[in-house]
Structure formats: structure tokens, C-alpha cells
PDB file of N, CA and C in Angstrom:
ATOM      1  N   UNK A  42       0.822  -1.196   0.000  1.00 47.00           N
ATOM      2  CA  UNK A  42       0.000   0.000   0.000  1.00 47.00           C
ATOM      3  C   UNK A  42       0.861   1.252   0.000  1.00 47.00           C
ATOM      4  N   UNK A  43       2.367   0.991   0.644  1.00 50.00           N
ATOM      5  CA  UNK A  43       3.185   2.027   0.755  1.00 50.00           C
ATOM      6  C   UNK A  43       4.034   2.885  -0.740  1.00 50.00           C
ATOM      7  N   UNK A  44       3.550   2.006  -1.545  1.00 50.00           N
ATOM      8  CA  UNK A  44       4.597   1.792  -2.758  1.00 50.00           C
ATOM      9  C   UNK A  44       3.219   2.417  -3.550  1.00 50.00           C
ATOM     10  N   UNK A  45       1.958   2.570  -3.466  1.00 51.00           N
ATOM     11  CA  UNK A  45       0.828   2.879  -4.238  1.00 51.00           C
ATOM     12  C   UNK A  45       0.866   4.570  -4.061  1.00 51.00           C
ATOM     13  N   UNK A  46       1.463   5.215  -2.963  1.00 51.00           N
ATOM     14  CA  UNK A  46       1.168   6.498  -3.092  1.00 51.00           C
ATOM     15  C   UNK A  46       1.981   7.470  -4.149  1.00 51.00           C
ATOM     16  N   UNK A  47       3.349   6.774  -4.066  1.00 53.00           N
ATOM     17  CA  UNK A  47       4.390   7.676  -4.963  1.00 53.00           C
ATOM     18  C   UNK A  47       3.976   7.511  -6.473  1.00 53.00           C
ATOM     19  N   UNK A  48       3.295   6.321  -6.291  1.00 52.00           N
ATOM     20  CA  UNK A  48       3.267   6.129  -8.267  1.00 52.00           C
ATOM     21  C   UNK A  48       1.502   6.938  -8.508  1.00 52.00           C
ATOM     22  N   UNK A  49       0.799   7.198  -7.267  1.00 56.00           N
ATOM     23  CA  UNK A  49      -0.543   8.386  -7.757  1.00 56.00           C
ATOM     24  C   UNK A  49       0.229   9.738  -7.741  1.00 56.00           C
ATOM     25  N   UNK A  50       1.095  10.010  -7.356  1.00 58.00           N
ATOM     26  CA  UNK A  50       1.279  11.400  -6.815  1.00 58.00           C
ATOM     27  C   UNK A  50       2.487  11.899  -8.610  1.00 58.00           C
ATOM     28  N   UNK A  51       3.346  10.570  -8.684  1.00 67.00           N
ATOM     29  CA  UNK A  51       3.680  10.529 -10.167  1.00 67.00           C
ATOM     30  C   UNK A  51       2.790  11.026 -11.182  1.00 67.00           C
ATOM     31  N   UNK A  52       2.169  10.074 -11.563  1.00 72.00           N
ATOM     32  CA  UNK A  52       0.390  10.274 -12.128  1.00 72.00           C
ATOM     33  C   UNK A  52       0.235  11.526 -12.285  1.00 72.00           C
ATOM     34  N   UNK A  53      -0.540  12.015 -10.816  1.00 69.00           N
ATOM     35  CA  UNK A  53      -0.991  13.601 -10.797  1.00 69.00           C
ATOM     36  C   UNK A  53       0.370  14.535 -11.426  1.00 69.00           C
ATOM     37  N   UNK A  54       1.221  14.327 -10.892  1.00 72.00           N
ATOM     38  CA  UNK A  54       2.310  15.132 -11.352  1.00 72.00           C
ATOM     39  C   UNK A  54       2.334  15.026 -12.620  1.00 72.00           C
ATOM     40  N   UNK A  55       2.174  14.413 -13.342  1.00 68.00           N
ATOM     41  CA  UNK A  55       2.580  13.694 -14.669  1.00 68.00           C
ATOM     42  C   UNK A  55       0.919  14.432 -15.480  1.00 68.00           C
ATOM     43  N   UNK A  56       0.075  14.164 -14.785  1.00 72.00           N
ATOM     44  CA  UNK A  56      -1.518  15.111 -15.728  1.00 72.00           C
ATOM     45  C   UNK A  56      -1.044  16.324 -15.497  1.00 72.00           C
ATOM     46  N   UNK A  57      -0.864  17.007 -14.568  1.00 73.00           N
ATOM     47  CA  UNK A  57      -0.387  18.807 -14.258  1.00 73.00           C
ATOM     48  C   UNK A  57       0.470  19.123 -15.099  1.00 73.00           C
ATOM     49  N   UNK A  58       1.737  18.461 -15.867  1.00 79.00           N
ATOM     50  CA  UNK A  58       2.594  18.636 -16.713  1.00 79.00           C
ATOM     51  C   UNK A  58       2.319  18.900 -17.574  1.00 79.00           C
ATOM     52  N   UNK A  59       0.959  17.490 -17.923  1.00 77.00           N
ATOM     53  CA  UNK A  59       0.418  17.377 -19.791  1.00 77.00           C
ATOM     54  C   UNK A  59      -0.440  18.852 -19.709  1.00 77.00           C
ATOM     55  N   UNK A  60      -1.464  18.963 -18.429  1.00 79.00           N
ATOM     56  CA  UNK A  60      -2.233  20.384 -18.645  1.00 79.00           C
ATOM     57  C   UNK A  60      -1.446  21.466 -18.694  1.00 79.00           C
ATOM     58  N   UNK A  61      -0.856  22.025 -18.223  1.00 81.00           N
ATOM     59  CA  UNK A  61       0.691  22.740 -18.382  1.00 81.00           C
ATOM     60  C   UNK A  61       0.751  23.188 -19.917  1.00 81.00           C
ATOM     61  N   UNK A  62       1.468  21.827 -20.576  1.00 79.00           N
ATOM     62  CA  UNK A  62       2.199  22.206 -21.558  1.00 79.00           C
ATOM     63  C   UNK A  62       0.988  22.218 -22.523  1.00 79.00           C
ATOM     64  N   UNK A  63      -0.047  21.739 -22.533  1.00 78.00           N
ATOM     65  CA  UNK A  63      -1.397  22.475 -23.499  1.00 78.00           C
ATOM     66  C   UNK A  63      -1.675  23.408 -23.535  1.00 78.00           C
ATOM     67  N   UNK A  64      -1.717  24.114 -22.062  1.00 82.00           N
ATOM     68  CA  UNK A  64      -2.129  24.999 -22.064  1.00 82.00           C
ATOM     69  C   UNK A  64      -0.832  26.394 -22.162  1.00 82.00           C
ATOM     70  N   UNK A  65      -0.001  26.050 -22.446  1.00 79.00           N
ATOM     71  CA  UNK A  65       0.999  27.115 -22.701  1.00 79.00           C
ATOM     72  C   UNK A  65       1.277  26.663 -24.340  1.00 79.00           C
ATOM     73  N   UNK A  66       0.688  25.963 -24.808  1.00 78.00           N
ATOM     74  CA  UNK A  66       0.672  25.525 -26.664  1.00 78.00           C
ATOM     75  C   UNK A  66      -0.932  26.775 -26.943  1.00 78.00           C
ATOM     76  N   UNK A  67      -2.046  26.698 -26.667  1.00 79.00           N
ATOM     77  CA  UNK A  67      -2.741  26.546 -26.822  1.00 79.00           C
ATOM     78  C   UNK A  67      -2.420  28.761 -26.629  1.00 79.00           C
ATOM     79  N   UNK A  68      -2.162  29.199 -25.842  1.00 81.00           N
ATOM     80  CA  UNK A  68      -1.852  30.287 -25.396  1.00 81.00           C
ATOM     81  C   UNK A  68      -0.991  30.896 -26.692  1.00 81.00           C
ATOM     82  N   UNK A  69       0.430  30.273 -26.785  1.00 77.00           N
ATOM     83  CA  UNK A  69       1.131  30.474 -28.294  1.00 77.00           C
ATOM     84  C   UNK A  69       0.752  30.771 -28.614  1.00 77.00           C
ATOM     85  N   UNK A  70      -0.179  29.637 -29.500  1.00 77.00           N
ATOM     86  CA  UNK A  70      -1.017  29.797 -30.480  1.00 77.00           C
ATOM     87  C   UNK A  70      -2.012  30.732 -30.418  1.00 77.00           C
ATOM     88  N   UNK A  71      -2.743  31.335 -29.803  1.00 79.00           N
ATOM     89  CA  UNK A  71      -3.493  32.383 -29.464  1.00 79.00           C
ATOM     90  C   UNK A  71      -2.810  33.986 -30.028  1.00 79.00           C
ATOM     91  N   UNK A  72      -1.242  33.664 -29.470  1.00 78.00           N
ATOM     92  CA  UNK A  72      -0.711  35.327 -29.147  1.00 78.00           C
ATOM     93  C   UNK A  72      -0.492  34.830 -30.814  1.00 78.00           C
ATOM     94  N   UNK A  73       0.263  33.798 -31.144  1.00 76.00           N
ATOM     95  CA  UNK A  73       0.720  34.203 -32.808  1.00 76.00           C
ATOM     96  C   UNK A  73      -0.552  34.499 -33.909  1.00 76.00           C
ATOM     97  N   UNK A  74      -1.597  33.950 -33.847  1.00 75.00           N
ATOM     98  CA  UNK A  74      -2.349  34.020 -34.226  1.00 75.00           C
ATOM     99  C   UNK A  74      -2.909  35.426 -33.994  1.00 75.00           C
ATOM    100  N   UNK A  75      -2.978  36.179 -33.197  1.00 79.00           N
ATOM    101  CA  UNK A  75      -3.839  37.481 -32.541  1.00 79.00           C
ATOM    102  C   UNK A  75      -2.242  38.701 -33.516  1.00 79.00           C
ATOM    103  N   UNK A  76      -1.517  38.401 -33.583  1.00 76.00           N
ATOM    104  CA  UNK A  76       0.137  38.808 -34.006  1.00 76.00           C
ATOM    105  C   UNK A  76      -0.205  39.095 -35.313  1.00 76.00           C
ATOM    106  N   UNK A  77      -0.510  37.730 -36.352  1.00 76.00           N
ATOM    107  CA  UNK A  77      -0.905  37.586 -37.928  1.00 76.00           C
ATOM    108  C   UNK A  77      -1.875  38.420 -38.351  1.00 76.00           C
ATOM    109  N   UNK A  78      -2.702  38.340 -37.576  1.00 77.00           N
ATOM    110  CA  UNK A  78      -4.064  39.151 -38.301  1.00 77.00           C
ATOM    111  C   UNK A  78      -3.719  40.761 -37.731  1.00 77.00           C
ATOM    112  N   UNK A  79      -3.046  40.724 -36.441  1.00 80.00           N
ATOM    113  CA  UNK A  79      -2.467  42.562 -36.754  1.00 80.00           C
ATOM    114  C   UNK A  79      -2.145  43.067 -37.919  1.00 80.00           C
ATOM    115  N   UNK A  80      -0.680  41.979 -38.150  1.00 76.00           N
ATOM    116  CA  UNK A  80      -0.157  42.655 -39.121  1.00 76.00           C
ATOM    117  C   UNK A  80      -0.974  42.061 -40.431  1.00 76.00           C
ATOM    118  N   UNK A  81      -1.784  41.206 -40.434  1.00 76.00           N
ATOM    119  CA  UNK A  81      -2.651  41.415 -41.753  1.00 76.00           C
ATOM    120  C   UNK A  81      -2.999  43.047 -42.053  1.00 76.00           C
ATOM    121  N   UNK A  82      -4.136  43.656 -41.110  1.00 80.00           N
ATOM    122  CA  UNK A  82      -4.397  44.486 -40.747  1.00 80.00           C
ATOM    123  C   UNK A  82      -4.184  46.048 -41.231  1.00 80.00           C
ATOM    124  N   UNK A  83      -2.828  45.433 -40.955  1.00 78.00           N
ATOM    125  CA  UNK A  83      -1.504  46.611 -40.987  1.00 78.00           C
ATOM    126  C   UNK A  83      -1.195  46.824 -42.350  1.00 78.00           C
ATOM    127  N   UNK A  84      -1.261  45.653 -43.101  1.00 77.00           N
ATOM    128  CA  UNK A  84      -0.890  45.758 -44.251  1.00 77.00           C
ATOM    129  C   UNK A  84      -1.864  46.424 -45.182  1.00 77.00           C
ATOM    130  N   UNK A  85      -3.044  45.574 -45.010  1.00 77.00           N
ATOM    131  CA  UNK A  85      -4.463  46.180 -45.664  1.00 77.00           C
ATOM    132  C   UNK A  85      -4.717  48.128 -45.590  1.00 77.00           C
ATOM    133  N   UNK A  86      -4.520  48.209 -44.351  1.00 82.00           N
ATOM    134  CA  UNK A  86      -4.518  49.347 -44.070  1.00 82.00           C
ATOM    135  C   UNK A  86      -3.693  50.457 -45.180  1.00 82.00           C
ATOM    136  N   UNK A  87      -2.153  49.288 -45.014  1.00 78.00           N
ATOM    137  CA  UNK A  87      -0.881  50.132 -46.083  1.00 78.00           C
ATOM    138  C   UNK A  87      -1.591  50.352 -47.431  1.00 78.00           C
ATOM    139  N   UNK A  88      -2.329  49.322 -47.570  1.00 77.00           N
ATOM    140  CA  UNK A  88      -2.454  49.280 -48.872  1.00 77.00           C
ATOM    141  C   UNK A  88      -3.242  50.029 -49.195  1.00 77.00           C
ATOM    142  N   UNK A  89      -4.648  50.653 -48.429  1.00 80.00           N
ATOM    143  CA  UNK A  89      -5.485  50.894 -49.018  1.00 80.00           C
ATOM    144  C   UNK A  89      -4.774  52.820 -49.120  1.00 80.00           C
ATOM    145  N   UNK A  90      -4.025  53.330 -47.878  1.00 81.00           N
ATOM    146  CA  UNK A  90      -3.677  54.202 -48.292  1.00 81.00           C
ATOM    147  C   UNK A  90      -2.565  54.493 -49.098  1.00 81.00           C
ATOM    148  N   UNK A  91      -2.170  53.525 -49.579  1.00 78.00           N
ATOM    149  CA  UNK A  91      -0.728  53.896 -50.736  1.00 78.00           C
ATOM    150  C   UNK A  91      -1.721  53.741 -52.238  1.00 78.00           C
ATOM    151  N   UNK A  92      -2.811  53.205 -52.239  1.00 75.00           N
ATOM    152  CA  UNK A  92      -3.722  53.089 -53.505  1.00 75.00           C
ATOM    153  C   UNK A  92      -4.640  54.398 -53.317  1.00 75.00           C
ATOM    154  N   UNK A  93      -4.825  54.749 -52.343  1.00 80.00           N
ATOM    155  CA  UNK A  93      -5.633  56.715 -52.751  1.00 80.00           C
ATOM    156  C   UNK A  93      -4.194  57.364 -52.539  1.00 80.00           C
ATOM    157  N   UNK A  94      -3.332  57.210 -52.416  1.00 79.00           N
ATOM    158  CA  UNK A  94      -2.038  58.122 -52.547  1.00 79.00           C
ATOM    159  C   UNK A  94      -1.874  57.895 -54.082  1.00 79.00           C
ATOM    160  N   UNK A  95      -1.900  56.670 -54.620  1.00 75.00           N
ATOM    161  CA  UNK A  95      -1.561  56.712 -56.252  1.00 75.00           C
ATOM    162  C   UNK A  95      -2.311  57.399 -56.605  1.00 75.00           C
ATOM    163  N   UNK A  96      -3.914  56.764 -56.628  1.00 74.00           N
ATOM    164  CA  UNK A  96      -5.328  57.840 -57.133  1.00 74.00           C
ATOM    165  C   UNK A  96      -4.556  59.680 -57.183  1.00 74.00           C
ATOM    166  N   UNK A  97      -4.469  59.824 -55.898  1.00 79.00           N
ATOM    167  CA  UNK A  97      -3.923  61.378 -55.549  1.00 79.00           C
ATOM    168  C   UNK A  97      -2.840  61.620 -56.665  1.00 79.00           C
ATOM    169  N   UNK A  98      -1.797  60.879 -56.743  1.00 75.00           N
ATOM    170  CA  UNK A  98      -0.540  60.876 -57.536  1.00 75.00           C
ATOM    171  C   UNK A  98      -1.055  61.022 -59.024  1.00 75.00           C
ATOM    172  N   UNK A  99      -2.064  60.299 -58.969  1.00 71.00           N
ATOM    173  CA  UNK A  99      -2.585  59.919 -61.035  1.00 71.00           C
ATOM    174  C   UNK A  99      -2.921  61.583 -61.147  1.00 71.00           C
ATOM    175  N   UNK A 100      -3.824  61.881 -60.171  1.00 73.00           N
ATOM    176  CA  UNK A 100      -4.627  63.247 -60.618  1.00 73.00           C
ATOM    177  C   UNK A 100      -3.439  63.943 -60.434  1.00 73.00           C
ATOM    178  N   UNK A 101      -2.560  64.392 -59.877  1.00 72.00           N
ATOM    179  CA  UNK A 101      -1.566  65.302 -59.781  1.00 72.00           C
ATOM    180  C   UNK A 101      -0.847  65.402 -61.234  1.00 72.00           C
ATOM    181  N   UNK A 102      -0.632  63.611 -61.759  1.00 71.00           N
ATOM    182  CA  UNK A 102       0.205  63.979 -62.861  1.00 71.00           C
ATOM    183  C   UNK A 102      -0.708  64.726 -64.035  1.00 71.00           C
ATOM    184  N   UNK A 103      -2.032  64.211 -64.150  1.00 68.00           N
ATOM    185  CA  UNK A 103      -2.634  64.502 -65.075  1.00 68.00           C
ATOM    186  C   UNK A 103      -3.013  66.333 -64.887  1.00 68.00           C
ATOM    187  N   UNK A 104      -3.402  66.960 -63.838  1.00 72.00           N
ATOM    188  CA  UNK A 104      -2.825  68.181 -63.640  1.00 72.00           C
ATOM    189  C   UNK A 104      -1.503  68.978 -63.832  1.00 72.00           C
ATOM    190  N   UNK A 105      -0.555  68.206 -64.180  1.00 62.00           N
ATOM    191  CA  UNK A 105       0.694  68.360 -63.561  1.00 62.00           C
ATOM    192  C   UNK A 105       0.979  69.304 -65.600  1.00 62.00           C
ATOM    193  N   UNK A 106       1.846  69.983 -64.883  1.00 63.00           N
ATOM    194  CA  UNK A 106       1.809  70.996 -66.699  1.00 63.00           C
ATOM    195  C   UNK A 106       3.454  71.496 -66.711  1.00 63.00           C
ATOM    196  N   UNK A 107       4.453  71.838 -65.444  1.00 65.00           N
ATOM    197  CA  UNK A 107       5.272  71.758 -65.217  1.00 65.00           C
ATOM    198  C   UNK A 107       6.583  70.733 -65.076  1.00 65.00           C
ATOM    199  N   UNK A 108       7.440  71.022 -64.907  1.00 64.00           N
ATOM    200  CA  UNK A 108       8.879  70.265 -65.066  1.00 64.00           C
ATOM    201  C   UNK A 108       8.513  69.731 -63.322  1.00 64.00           C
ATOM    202  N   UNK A 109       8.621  70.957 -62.471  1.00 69.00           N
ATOM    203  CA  UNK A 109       8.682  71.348 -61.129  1.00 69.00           C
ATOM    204  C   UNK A 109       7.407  70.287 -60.750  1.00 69.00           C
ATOM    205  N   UNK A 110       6.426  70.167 -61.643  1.00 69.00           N
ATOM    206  CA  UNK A 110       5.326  69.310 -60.609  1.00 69.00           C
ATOM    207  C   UNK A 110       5.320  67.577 -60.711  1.00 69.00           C
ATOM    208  N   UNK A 111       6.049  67.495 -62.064  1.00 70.00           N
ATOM    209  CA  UNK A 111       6.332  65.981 -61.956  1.00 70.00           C
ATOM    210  C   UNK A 111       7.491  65.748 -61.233  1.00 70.00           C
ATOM    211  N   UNK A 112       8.286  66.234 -60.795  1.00 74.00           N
ATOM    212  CA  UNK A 112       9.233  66.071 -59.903  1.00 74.00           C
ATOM    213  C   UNK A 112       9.090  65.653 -58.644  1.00 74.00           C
ATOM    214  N   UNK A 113       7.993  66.564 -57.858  1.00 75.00           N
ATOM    215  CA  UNK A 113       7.142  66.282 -57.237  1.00 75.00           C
ATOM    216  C   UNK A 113       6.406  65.490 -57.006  1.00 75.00           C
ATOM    217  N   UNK A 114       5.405  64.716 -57.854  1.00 73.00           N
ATOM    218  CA  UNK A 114       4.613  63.504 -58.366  1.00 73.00           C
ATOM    219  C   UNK A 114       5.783  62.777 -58.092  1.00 73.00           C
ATOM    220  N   UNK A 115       6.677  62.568 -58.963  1.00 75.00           N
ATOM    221  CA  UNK A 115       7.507  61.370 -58.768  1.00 75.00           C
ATOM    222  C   UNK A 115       8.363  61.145 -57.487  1.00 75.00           C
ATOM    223  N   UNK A 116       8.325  62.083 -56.820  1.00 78.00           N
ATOM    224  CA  UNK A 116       9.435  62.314 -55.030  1.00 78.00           C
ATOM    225  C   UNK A 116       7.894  61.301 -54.307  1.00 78.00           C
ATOM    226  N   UNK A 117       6.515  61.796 -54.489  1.00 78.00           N
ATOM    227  CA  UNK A 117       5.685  61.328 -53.916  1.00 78.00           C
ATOM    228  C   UNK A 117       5.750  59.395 -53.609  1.00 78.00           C
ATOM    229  N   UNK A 118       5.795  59.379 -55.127  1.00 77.00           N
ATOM    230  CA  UNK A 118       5.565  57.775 -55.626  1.00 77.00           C
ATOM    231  C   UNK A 118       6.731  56.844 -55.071  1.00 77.00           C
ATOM    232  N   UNK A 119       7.927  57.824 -55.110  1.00 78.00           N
ATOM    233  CA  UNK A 119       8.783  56.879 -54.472  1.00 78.00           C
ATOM    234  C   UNK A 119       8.707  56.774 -52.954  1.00 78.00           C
ATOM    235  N   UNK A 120       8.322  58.295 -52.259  1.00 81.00           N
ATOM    236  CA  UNK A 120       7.910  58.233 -50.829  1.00 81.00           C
ATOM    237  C   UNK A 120       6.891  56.637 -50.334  1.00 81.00           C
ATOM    238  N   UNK A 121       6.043  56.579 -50.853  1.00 79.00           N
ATOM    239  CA  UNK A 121       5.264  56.012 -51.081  1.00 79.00           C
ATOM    240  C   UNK A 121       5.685  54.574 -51.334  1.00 79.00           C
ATOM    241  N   UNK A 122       6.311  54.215 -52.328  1.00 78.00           N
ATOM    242  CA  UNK A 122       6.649  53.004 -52.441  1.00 78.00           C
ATOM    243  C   UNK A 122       7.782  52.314 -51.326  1.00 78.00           C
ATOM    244  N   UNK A 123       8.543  53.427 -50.790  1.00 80.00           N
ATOM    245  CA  UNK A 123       9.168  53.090 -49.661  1.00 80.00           C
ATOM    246  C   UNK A 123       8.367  52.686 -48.362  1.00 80.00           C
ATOM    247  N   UNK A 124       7.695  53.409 -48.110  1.00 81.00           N
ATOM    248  CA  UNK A 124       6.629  53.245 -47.257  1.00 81.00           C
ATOM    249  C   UNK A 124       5.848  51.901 -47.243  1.00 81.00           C
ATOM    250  N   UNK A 125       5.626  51.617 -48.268  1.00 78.00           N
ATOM    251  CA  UNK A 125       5.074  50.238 -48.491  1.00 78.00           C
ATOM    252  C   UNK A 125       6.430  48.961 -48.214  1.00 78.00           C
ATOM    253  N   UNK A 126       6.808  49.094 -48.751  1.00 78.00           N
ATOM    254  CA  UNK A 126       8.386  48.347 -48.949  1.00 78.00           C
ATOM    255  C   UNK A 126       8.553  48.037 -47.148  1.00 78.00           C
ATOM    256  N   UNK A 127       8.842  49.504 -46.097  1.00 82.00           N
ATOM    257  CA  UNK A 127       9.213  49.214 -45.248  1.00 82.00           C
ATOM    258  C   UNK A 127       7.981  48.609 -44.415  1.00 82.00           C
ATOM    259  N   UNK A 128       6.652  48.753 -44.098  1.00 79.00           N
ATOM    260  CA  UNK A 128       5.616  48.343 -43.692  1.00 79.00           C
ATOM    261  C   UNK A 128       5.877  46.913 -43.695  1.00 79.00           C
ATOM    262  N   UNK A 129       5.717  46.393 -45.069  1.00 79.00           N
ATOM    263  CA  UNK A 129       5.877  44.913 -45.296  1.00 79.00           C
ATOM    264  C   UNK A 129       6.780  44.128 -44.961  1.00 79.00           C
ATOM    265  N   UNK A 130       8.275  44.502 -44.598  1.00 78.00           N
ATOM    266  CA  UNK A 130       9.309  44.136 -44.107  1.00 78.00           C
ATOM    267  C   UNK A 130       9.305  43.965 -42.705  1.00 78.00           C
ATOM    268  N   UNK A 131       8.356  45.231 -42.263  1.00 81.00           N
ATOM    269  CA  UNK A 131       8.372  44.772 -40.551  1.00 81.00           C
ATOM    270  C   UNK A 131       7.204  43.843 -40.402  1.00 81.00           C
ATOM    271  N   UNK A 132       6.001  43.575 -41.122  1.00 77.00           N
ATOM    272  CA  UNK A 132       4.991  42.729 -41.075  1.00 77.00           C
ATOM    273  C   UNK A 132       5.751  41.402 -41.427  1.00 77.00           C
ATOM    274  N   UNK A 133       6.757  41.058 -42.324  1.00 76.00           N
ATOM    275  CA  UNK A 133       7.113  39.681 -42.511  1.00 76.00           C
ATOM    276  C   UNK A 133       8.047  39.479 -41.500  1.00 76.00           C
ATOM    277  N   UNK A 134       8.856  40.491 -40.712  1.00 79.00           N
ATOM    278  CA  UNK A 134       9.765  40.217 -39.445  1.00 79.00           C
ATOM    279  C   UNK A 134       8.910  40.233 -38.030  1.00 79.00           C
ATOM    280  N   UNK A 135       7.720  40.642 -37.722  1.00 78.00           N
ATOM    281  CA  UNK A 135       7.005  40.027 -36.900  1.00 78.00           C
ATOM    282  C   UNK A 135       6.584  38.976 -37.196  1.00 78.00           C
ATOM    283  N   UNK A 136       6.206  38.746 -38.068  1.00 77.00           N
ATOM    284  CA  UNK A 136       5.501  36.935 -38.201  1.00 77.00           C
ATOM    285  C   UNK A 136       6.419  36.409 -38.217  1.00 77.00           C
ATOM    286  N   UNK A 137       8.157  36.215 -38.534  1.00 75.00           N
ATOM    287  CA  UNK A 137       9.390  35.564 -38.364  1.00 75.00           C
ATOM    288  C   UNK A 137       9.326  35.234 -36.973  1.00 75.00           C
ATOM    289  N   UNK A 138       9.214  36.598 -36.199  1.00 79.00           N
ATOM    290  CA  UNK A 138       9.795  36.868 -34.762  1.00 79.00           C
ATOM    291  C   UNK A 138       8.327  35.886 -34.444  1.00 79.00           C
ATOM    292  N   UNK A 139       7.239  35.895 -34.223  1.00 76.00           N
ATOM    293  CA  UNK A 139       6.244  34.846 -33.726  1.00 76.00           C
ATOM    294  C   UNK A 139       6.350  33.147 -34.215  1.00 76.00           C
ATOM    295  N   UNK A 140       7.024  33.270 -35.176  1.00 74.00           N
ATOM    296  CA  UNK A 140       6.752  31.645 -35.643  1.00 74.00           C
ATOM    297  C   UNK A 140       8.118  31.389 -34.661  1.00 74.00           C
ATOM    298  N   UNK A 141       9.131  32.631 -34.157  1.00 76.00           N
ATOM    299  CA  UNK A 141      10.830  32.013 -33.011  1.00 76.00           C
ATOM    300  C   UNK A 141      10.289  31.704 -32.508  1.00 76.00           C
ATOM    301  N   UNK A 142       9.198  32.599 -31.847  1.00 77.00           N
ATOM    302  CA  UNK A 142       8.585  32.434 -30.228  1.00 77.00           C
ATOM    303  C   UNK A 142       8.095  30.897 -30.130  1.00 77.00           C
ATOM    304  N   UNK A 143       7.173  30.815 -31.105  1.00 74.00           N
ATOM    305  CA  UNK A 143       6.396  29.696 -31.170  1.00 74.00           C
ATOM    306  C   UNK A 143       7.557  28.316 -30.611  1.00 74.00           C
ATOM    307  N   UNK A 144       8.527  28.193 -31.587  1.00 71.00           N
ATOM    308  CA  UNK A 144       9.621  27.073 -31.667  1.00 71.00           C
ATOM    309  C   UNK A 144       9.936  27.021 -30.580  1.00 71.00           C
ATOM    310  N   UNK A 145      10.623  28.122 -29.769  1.00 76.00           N
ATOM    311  CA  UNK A 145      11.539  28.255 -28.427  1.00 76.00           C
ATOM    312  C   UNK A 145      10.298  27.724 -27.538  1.00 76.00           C
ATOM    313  N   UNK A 146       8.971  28.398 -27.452  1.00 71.00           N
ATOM    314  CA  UNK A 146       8.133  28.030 -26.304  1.00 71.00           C
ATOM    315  C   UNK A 146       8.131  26.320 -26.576  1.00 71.00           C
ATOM    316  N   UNK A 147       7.495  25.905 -27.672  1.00 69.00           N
ATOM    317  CA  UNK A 147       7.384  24.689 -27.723  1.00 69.00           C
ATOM    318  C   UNK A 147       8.812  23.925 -27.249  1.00 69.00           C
ATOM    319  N   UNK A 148      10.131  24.481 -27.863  1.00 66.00           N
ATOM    320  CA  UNK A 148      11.159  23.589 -27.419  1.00 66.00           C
ATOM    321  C   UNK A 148      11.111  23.142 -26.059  1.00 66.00           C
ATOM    322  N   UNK A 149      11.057  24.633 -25.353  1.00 67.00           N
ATOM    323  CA  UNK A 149      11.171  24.572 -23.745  1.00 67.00           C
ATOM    324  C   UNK A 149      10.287  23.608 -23.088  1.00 67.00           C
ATOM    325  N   UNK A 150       8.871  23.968 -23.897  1.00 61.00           N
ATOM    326  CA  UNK A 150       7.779  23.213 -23.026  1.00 61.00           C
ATOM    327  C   UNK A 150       8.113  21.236 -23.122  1.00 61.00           C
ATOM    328  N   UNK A 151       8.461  21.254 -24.258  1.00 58.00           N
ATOM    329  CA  UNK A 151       8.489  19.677 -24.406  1.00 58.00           C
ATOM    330  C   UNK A 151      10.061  19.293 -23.962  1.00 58.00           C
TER     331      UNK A 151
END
């Protein structure tokens, strides 16, 4: 009977572990997931204002009658395309940086 308690208390120890490490999977997965659709978000967002910045840009050129205003137009477009460029770079280096997290938590946990 003496030898029956260490191997329940194993057991229990041994379910608290498995709930544990589910529930710190299950959490991950939550924050990376809640992470993705930010920067979905983020991006959509980029996009929709770098596409009325073109709109803006089209009408400027088609106004545009000067040397001095396409210069302008075109300083815009590249502003602009940088802007996009860098947006997307930090949206694909957060989802990098969440899929580390993900690996390291899981390494640790298991």
C-alpha cells in the first residue's frame, strides 16, 4: 500500500505537466495568431492608403503641366513606395519573430 502512493502522486504530477504544456501551446497559439491578423491588418490598411495616394498621384500627374510638378509627383511615388516596402518588411519580421517564439516556447515546453 506504501509503494501505491508515490506512483498516484507521479500520475498527478505527470496530468499537471500534460495540462501545463497544453495549455501554454494553446496560449502560443493564441498570441501568434492574434500577431498575424495585426499585421494582416496593418498591411491592408498600407495598402489601401498607398492606392488613394496613387489615385492622388494619377490626378496630380494629369494636372501636372510643369517640369517642377512631376518632380514632385515622382518624389511622392517613391515616398510612397518606400513606405510600403518598409511596412511589409516589418509585417514579414514580426511573423518571423512569432513563428521564433512559437519554436523556443514549444522547445522549452516539451
Amino acid at each position: 500500500m506504501a509503494n501505491a502512493e508515490p506512483a498516484q502522486h507521479s500520475s498527478a504530477t505527470f496530468q499537471i505537466s500534460i495540462r501545463f504544456k497544453l495549455v501554454v501551446e494553446v496560449v502560443v497559439i493564441v498570441v501568434v495568431v492574434v500577431a498575424v491578423v495585426v499585421v494582416v491588418v496593418v498591411i491592408a490598411v498600407v495598402i489601401i492608403v498607398a492606392a488613394a495616394a496613387a489615385v492622388a498621384v494619377a490626378e496630380a500627374v494629369a494636372v501636372a503641366v510643369s517640369v517642377e510638378c512631376v518632380v514632385v509627383v515622382v518624389v511622392v511615388v517613391v515616398v510612397i513606395v518606400v513606405i510600403v516596402v518598409v511596412v511589409v518588411a516589418e509585417a514579414a519580421a514580426a511573423i518571423a519573430a512569432a513563428a521564433v517564439a512559437v519554436a523556443v516556447s514549444v522547445a522549452v515546453v516539451t
